[in-house]
Amino acid sequence: MISADLAALSYAASAVLFILSIRGLSSPETAVSGNQLGMLGMAIALATTIAIIAPTLEPVTIGLIVGGIALGGFVGATLAQRAPMTDMPQLVGAFNALGGGASLLVAAAAFYAPASFSLNDSGGGISARSIVELCVSALLGAVTVSGSAIAFAKLNGNMKGAPILLPARHLLNIVLFGSIIGLTVLLAMSNGTAEWAFWAVVVLALVLGVTLIIPIGGADMPVVIAVLNSYSGWAAAALGFTLGNLGLIITGTLVGSSGAILSYIMCKGMNRSFFSVVLGGFGGDDVAAAASGGGEERPVKRGSADDAAFIMKNASKVIIVPGYGMAVAQAQHALKDMAQKLKDEGVDIAYAIHPVAGRMPGHMNVLLAEAQVPYDEVFELEDINSAFAAADVAFVIGANDVTNPAAKSDPSSPIFGMPVLDVENAGTVLFVKRSLGSGYAGIGNTLFYNDNTMMLLSDAKKMVEDIVKAL
Amino acid sequence: MISADLAALSYAASAVLFILSIRGLSSPETAVSGNQLGMLGMAIALATTIAIIAPTLEPVTIGLIVGGIALGGFVGATLAQRAPMTDMPQLVGAFNALGGGASLLVAAAAFYAPASFSLNDSGGGISARSIVELCVSALLGAVTVSGSAIAFAKLNGNMKGAPILLPARHLLNIVLFGSIIGLTVLLAMSNGTAEWAFWAVVVLALVLGVTLIIPIGGADMPVVIAVLNSYSGWAAAALGFTLGNLGLIITGTLVGSSGAILSYIMCKGMNRSFFSVVLGGFGGDDVAAAASGGGEERPVKRGSADDAAFIMKNASKVIIVPGYGMAVAQAQHALKDMAQKLKDEGVDIAYAIHPVAGRMPGHMNVLLAEAQVPYDEVFELEDINSAFAAADVAFVIGANDVTNPAAKSDPSSPIFGMPVLDVENAGTVLFVKRSLGSGYAGIGNTLFYNDNTMMLLSDAKKMVEDIVKAL
Amino acid sequence: MKFLTALLCAASLAMPAFAASSLQGVDATVFLVVIFVLAVFVGYYVVWSVTPALHTPLMSVTNAISAIVVVAAVIAAAATAGGAEVGRETWTARGLGAAAVFFASINIFGGFLVTRRMLAMYRKKS
Amino acid sequence: MKFLTALLCAASLAMPAFAASSLQGVDATVFLVVIFVLAVFVGYYVVWSVTPALHTPLMSVTNAISAIVVVAAVIAAAATAGGAEVGRETWTARGLGAAAVFFASINIFGGFLVTRRMLAMYRKKS
Ligand SMILES: NC(=O)c1ccc[n+]([C@@H]2O[C@H](COP(=O)([O-])OP(=O)(O)OC[C@H]3O[C@@H](n4cnc5c(N)ncnc54)[C@H](OP(=O)(O)O)[C@@H]3O)[C@@H](O)[C@H]2O)c1
Ligand SMILES: NC(=O)c1ccc[n+]([C@@H]2O[C@H](COP(=O)([O-])OP(=O)(O)OC[C@H]3O[C@@H](n4cnc5c(N)ncnc54)[C@H](OP(=O)(O)O)[C@@H]3O)[C@@H](O)[C@H]2O)c1
């Protein structure tokens, strides 16, 4: 047993270490040591808790705790080791579901053993206020579990990405939510004895998570995950208030802010409104993720791998613009080989990353890092956009929306106002994609028909490998 | 009387408003409303305090409080209205002294009326711990008062800027500091009855403030002010701990961080070590502020106002580099007229501000703003340094060190490593200053002797006015 | 700014509904230390976010807000003898307090108003 | 980073010497609310300071640290009946707690390790 003061300080210290671990991510140089600080923070938090409960431990509870940590640690470490980098969106979604599950289970446990959390009132029951708080935690946790599970399934391909529009789904959601509130009130009035009502809340909340998320298209899942991640952070902070734990409050707030900011960044990059997203308003203007292009038959210039190799060999500056298609095709390693070959020929190479290229924030950067592209060759939109005018070739691989000039010129376009990469300013634009089809936003790209554009229609990995051969 | 909970929340709310007021300064657009939030925060803090003490108020104490606020408000408002913009460094120093004075007086008052601050122990005296804390507050406050007063006098010209090196001053400071500690111990052991010892601490601390600051050259005063400002912030935070006041803790920390960061920025801009400054180590390498240049007689090209007008009229891009001399000469309005004339001739004008141009952070920006130069024509070093190569004329007015190429090329120079403006890359460099003398750092500037440099030797205001006439 | 405000408002609305139940044993100093540490982070970030062009107004506004010690000065100026007759000590405290109120008020009014005066001068290209 | 650390260390060394004397009447919830509000500021700034190139590791590391609920899960897994015989309710709480420990541990190990794996891939030009 340690003093309450020391325990509170230790929890706060671990929260400070978490802050520093996120701060470390401000540059790749400090990120690795930041991550270690995060691990240290978690170790301190766990050790503090063990120290607090030490006097009440019994062999069987020690077994449960050690067993849970060991088993969970093993599973987690294995997942972390095995997951391919292209699966990061799914993995984050899966972890998110587990985090929500943990919150849900903790709320349920607190319902059964209020005394362990000092939630019991004088009569031995649970106070109405604590019951409401626990139900809120359970609700948020359960929605996160099932919502993230759907997001995972859509991203991982276990479920079709297309939106599933249930009839009268808004009414359904309202009914579900109303029932949850009703059950919570009933539970609070029963002074916590109506066990079934608690589990009914959990079940309805799980259903609500599903009905909220299935109408949303698969390509929007990254935003869903960030928002659910944010919710789970605020849920942890709320639990921190209930349990009076500084570590939970600060850490939950960090996670909540992180999710909120990331979803804000994604929405801004995609030109959608933040509030429509937070309110779950994805339903209204769903876009089919794989909608195929809006094409009257206009002539395009098509090229082969040999053409591309010839053009780039004779260029002095090539800017590579990767997009979602590069991730799908897993073309990053071949791309790096191509860039190396070109560098050996004396060509200057840079990578231009749009803030929402790919399907999650930082997606392209991780894949390029995996292919050992040094991060100082990789530039953000605002740092490189003016350089296209001085480049001979823009090599656009699997990207589409992030180059679409409609965002600059066509006020009726759904992406009007979104910042885009000005690839058309380069001498020649090479587009590697499989068809003239559209991307995530489901709109055609007039660049394909420009005079200085050459389409390299093929799977991205195959095309780049052929170019490497031709070089 | 309001509840302790509500009072604590109100104080915290006012601190949050102060945070937002500083956050507003991240851009000139939000700064004005930010400042209003700050005023609101102060009003809330005052109102909260009045509400707390309301039951104990008597006519005479009401008079003291209202009188103090009214009189102080009148004096403050008058100073704020009257002070010319070129006197801002002094004004900040004077306010700093007053702030330190207020802290000192509060500590003294708490010594006489411990019960009002809940500092009395059960026996009615003051606990040893509170005495130590009050002495620390008094010490910091007193050093801030006298140190800032010296800084004010040096900046305002009431005192010569040259360092005053007392014999054995380090020993003297140590003796003073030791005596203060001894008196504090004595006072604590006397259970707070040795009134004389408290005042002896105050007097010695005032002397210490003087002996710490007089050895420092006048041009270094801005750093001194920032450091003392930081100290006064930490002192307020410490007082917050003593009195258990959240508002003081958070606000004091803000002020403390601000002073620390500003002195860090200045030190980095001047290429001095932060820790040598914080430890008060200005004594070692004092530089005479007005040291006159290191000149073997080498030929310089001199020019007249007519020459300058002719060159600039025919330029397509002129970059203006203001420095300390512009502030001394109060040339900002004339400069703006000149820029306007040139713009009318179709010349493209930009202003380049070095981070430590002038004598305090942001000094040049305020003066240019006063002359109604729009802030989007004013650029920071990193944003404009590459533009000199494309400019026809660099018009350097009263600046010297911030252009000195020795910082880039001469490892033995005291400013080696400091970032400088690459004015020599412009087609022609015009230097407006009164002589070939040096600036703050006291070192010669080889640019004066370059082929593409023309010296316009005159008072800055006069020269610019002549150029305006010639245009 | 808008985004931060939204975050703050949304979060503050949600939170005060909850209450700590198991923390009454913790000394208030612990909370103050945690608050102080978080304030250091906030101070660090918020000051670095100030644009260099506004560093002079930053100095004057920190002058103003550091006069928050006025709250302690007011308490001192209103010092009581706790029921007993008001003697020399209490009068001294009141006098010192009133002087502190005077000094701090100069800073408050002077600091905020000179900042306002400066900020009013910053103009965009018309 | 170094500067912030220096600020934090210097400040923390100085502070714990002081103690609140007049705050014991304030409810702990007040402090928690203040801490929460400051944490919102810190979260806002610290997350915006993350470079966009590391947004994916940011997501995985927040997965890991949100598993801080493990502290509550451990308490649940170690639930006691408060002296009485351990009955169904307590066993249920223990079982739920153990499952929560299991889930949270997956997040902790998985989150931190996958972040480490990603970060190890970011390299400067050699
Ligand atoms: N990054 C984020 O955080 C995030 C989150 C949510 C949504 N989004 C959205 O996602 C979009 C990202 O833009 P983007 O330019 O990266 O992608 P995009 O606009 O979705 O286009 C991807 C293109 O890749 C091509 N492609 C697919 N598989 C390929 C393969 N195996 N080989 C070659 N090409 C392939 C597709 O064309 P073909 O079918 O013709 O091959 C498609 O046009 C934006 O609209 C953004 O708003 C981003
Ligand atoms: N900004 C800050 O926060 C800060 C704080 C502390 C120290 N400093 C230091 O201050 C220096 C600032 O650099 P700086 O280039 O702005 O100034 P500087 O290097 O000090 O040079 C100012 C020049 O202005 C000239 N001058 C003075 N009065 C004049 C008048 N009436 N008319 C025309 N010219 C006049 C002087 O030359 P003549 O005598 O020949 O006329 C002098 O060489 C740096 O060394 C910096 O480290 C800055």
mmCIF file with all atom_site columns, C-alpha atoms and ligand atoms in Angstrom, chain B residues 219 222-223 266 270 323-325 328-329 355-361 398-402 418 432-441 458-460, ligand 2:
data_model
loop_
_atom_site.group_PDB
_atom_site.id
_atom_site.type_symbol
_atom_site.label_atom_id
_atom_site.label_alt_id
_atom_site.label_comp_id
_atom_site.label_asym_id
_atom_site.label_entity_id
_atom_site.label_seq_id
_atom_site.pdbx_PDB_ins_code
_atom_site.Cartn_x
_atom_site.Cartn_y
_atom_site.Cartn_z
_atom_site.occupancy
_atom_site.B_iso_or_equiv
_atom_site.pdbx_formal_charge
_atom_site.auth_seq_id
_atom_site.auth_comp_id
_atom_site.auth_asym_id
_atom_site.auth_atom_id
_atom_site.pdbx_PDB_model_num
ATOM   1  C CA  . ALA B 1 219 ? 22.435 47.124 -24.626 1.00 0.00 ? 219 ALA B CA  1
ATOM   2  C CA  . PRO B 1 222 ? 16.356 43.727 -22.803 1.00 0.00 ? 222 PRO B CA  1
ATOM   3  C CA  . VAL B 1 223 ? 17.648 40.292 -21.848 1.00 0.00 ? 223 VAL B CA  1
ATOM   4  C CA  . MET B 1 266 ? 17.300 36.756 -27.701 1.00 0.00 ? 266 MET B CA  1
ATOM   5  C CA  . MET B 1 270 ? 22.775 36.995 -30.317 1.00 0.00 ? 270 MET B CA  1
ATOM   6  C CA  . GLY B 1 323 ? 17.835 48.084 -37.288 1.00 0.00 ? 323 GLY B CA  1
ATOM   7  C CA  . TYR B 1 324 ? 18.417 49.791 -33.985 1.00 0.00 ? 324 TYR B CA  1
ATOM   8  C CA  . GLY B 1 325 ? 19.503 53.055 -35.661 1.00 0.00 ? 325 GLY B CA  1
ATOM   9  C CA  . VAL B 1 328 ? 17.108 55.890 -32.385 1.00 0.00 ? 328 VAL B CA  1
ATOM   10 C CA  . ALA B 1 329 ? 16.509 58.271 -35.261 1.00 0.00 ? 329 ALA B CA  1
ATOM   11 C CA  . PRO B 1 355 ? 14.971 38.209 -34.875 1.00 0.00 ? 355 PRO B CA  1
ATOM   12 C CA  . VAL B 1 356 ? 17.203 40.479 -32.777 1.00 0.00 ? 356 VAL B CA  1
ATOM   13 C CA  . ALA B 1 357 ? 17.123 43.641 -34.844 1.00 0.00 ? 357 ALA B CA  1
ATOM   14 C CA  . GLY B 1 358 ? 16.722 46.635 -32.583 1.00 0.00 ? 358 GLY B CA  1
ATOM   15 C CA  . ARG B 1 359 ? 16.930 46.228 -28.828 1.00 0.00 ? 359 ARG B CA  1
ATOM   16 C CA  . MET B 1 360 ? 13.953 44.111 -27.872 1.00 0.00 ? 360 MET B CA  1
ATOM   17 C CA  . PRO B 1 361 ? 12.034 41.250 -29.500 1.00 0.00 ? 361 PRO B CA  1
ATOM   18 C CA  . GLY B 1 398 ? 20.439 51.742 -38.893 1.00 0.00 ? 398 GLY B CA  1
ATOM   19 C CA  . ALA B 1 399 ? 21.174 48.028 -38.867 1.00 0.00 ? 399 ALA B CA  1
ATOM   20 C CA  . ASN B 1 400 ? 24.651 46.645 -38.610 1.00 0.00 ? 400 ASN B CA  1
ATOM   21 C CA  . ASP B 1 401 ? 25.317 43.421 -36.676 1.00 0.00 ? 401 ASP B CA  1
ATOM   22 C CA  . VAL B 1 402 ? 22.335 41.669 -38.188 1.00 0.00 ? 402 VAL B CA  1
ATOM   23 C CA  . MET B 1 418 ? 24.397 33.811 -35.396 1.00 0.00 ? 418 MET B CA  1
ATOM   24 C CA  . VAL B 1 432 ? 22.262 54.375 -43.835 1.00 0.00 ? 432 VAL B CA  1
ATOM   25 C CA  . LYS B 1 433 ? 24.219 55.133 -40.670 1.00 0.00 ? 433 LYS B CA  1
ATOM   26 C CA  . ARG B 1 434 ? 26.144 58.036 -39.206 1.00 0.00 ? 434 ARG B CA  1
ATOM   27 C CA  . SER B 1 435 ? 29.664 56.627 -39.373 1.00 0.00 ? 435 SER B CA  1
ATOM   28 C CA  . LEU B 1 436 ? 31.672 53.530 -40.157 1.00 0.00 ? 436 LEU B CA  1
ATOM   29 C CA  . GLY B 1 437 ? 31.364 52.649 -36.487 1.00 0.00 ? 437 GLY B CA  1
ATOM   30 C CA  . SER B 1 438 ? 30.214 49.343 -35.138 1.00 0.00 ? 438 SER B CA  1
ATOM   31 C CA  . GLY B 1 439 ? 26.904 48.370 -33.558 1.00 0.00 ? 439 GLY B CA  1
ATOM   32 C CA  . TYR B 1 440 ? 25.888 46.572 -30.385 1.00 0.00 ? 440 TYR B CA  1
ATOM   33 C CA  . ALA B 1 441 ? 28.403 43.742 -30.732 1.00 0.00 ? 441 ALA B CA  1
ATOM   34 C CA  . SER B 1 458 ? 23.966 60.620 -42.027 1.00 0.00 ? 458 SER B CA  1
ATOM   35 C CA  . ASP B 1 459 ? 21.290 60.483 -39.385 1.00 0.00 ? 459 ASP B CA  1
ATOM   36 C CA  . ALA B 1 460 ? 18.746 57.960 -40.589 1.00 0.00 ? 460 ALA B CA  1
HETATM 37 N N1  . LIG E 2 .   ? 16.348 42.760 -30.541 1.00 0.00 ? 2   LIG E N1  1
HETATM 38 C C1  . LIG E 2 .   ? 16.705 42.273 -29.381 1.00 0.00 ? 2   LIG E C1  1
HETATM 39 O O1  . LIG E 2 .   ? 15.927 41.618 -28.722 1.00 0.00 ? 2   LIG E O1  1
HETATM 40 C C2  . LIG E 2 .   ? 18.091 42.541 -28.842 1.00 0.00 ? 2   LIG E C2  1
HETATM 41 C C3  . LIG E 2 .   ? 18.281 42.499 -27.467 1.00 0.00 ? 2   LIG E C3  1
HETATM 42 C C4  . LIG E 2 .   ? 19.574 42.719 -26.984 1.00 0.00 ? 2   LIG E C4  1
HETATM 43 C C5  . LIG E 2 .   ? 20.621 42.937 -27.869 1.00 0.00 ? 2   LIG E C5  1
HETATM 44 N N2  . LIG E 2 .   ? 20.393 42.963 -29.205 1.00 0.00 ? 2   LIG E N2  1
HETATM 45 C C6  . LIG E 2 .   ? 21.517 43.171 -30.138 1.00 0.00 ? 2   LIG E C6  1
HETATM 46 O O2  . LIG E 2 .   ? 21.342 44.371 -30.817 1.00 0.00 ? 2   LIG E O2  1
HETATM 47 C C7  . LIG E 2 .   ? 21.911 44.254 -32.123 1.00 0.00 ? 2   LIG E C7  1
HETATM 48 C C8  . LIG E 2 .   ? 20.850 44.656 -33.093 1.00 0.00 ? 2   LIG E C8  1
HETATM 49 O O3  . LIG E 2 .   ? 21.391 44.723 -34.384 1.00 0.00 ? 2   LIG E O3  1
HETATM 50 P P1  . LIG E 2 .   ? 21.069 45.933 -35.325 1.00 0.00 ? 2   LIG E P1  1
HETATM 51 O O4  . LIG E 2 .   ? 21.698 45.595 -36.609 1.00 0.00 ? 2   LIG E O4  1
HETATM 52 O O5  . LIG E 2 .   ? 19.622 46.208 -35.276 1.00 0.00 ? 2   LIG E O5  1
HETATM 53 O O6  . LIG E 2 .   ? 21.761 47.159 -34.625 1.00 0.00 ? 2   LIG E O6  1
HETATM 54 P P2  . LIG E 2 .   ? 23.320 47.415 -34.319 1.00 0.00 ? 2   LIG E P2  1
HETATM 55 O O7  . LIG E 2 .   ? 24.147 46.305 -34.835 1.00 0.00 ? 2   LIG E O7  1
HETATM 56 O O8  . LIG E 2 .   ? 23.383 47.696 -32.874 1.00 0.00 ? 2   LIG E O8  1
HETATM 57 O O9  . LIG E 2 .   ? 23.634 48.628 -35.183 1.00 0.00 ? 2   LIG E O9  1
HETATM 58 C C9  . LIG E 2 .   ? 22.872 49.812 -35.112 1.00 0.00 ? 2   LIG E C9  1
HETATM 59 C C10 . LIG E 2 .   ? 23.516 50.804 -36.016 1.00 0.00 ? 2   LIG E C10 1
HETATM 60 O O10 . LIG E 2 .   ? 22.659 51.921 -36.126 1.00 0.00 ? 2   LIG E O10 1
HETATM 61 C C11 . LIG E 2 .   ? 23.449 53.062 -36.343 1.00 0.00 ? 2   LIG E C11 1
HETATM 62 N N3  . LIG E 2 .   ? 22.764 54.225 -35.818 1.00 0.00 ? 2   LIG E N3  1
HETATM 63 C C12 . LIG E 2 .   ? 22.597 54.573 -34.512 1.00 0.00 ? 2   LIG E C12 1
HETATM 64 N N4  . LIG E 2 .   ? 21.908 55.719 -34.425 1.00 0.00 ? 2   LIG E N4  1
HETATM 65 C C13 . LIG E 2 .   ? 21.639 56.097 -35.685 1.00 0.00 ? 2   LIG E C13 1
HETATM 66 C C14 . LIG E 2 .   ? 20.959 57.217 -36.248 1.00 0.00 ? 2   LIG E C14 1
HETATM 67 N N5  . LIG E 2 .   ? 20.394 58.164 -35.485 1.00 0.00 ? 2   LIG E N5  1
HETATM 68 N N6  . LIG E 2 .   ? 20.865 57.289 -37.597 1.00 0.00 ? 2   LIG E N6  1
HETATM 69 C C15 . LIG E 2 .   ? 21.427 56.354 -38.367 1.00 0.00 ? 2   LIG E C15 1
HETATM 70 N N7  . LIG E 2 .   ? 22.084 55.290 -37.879 1.00 0.00 ? 2   LIG E N7  1
HETATM 71 C C16 . LIG E 2 .   ? 22.181 55.172 -36.552 1.00 0.00 ? 2   LIG E C16 1
HETATM 72 C C17 . LIG E 2 .   ? 24.763 52.820 -35.645 1.00 0.00 ? 2   LIG E C17 1
HETATM 73 O O11 . LIG E 2 .   ? 25.828 53.194 -36.512 1.00 0.00 ? 2   LIG E O11 1
HETATM 74 P P3  . LIG E 2 .   ? 26.431 54.650 -36.443 1.00 0.00 ? 2   LIG E P3  1
HETATM 75 O O12 . LIG E 2 .   ? 26.879 54.830 -35.036 1.00 0.00 ? 2   LIG E O12 1
HETATM 76 O O13 . LIG E 2 .   ? 27.496 54.644 -37.450 1.00 0.00 ? 2   LIG E O13 1
HETATM 77 O O14 . LIG E 2 .   ? 25.315 55.568 -36.811 1.00 0.00 ? 2   LIG E O14 1
HETATM 78 C C18 . LIG E 2 .   ? 24.814 51.292 -35.468 1.00 0.00 ? 2   LIG E C18 1
HETATM 79 O O15 . LIG E 2 .   ? 25.887 50.694 -36.170 1.00 0.00 ? 2   LIG E O15 1
HETATM 80 C C19 . LIG E 2 .   ? 22.378 42.855 -32.311 1.00 0.00 ? 2   LIG E C19 1
HETATM 81 O O16 . LIG E 2 .   ? 23.735 42.735 -32.102 1.00 0.00 ? 2   LIG E O16 1
HETATM 82 C C20 . LIG E 2 .   ? 21.625 42.136 -31.216 1.00 0.00 ? 2   LIG E C20 1
HETATM 83 O O17 . LIG E 2 .   ? 22.320 40.993 -30.772 1.00 0.00 ? 2   LIG E O17 1
HETATM 84 C C21 . LIG E 2 .   ? 19.130 42.782 -29.686 1.00 0.00 ? 2   LIG E C21 1
#
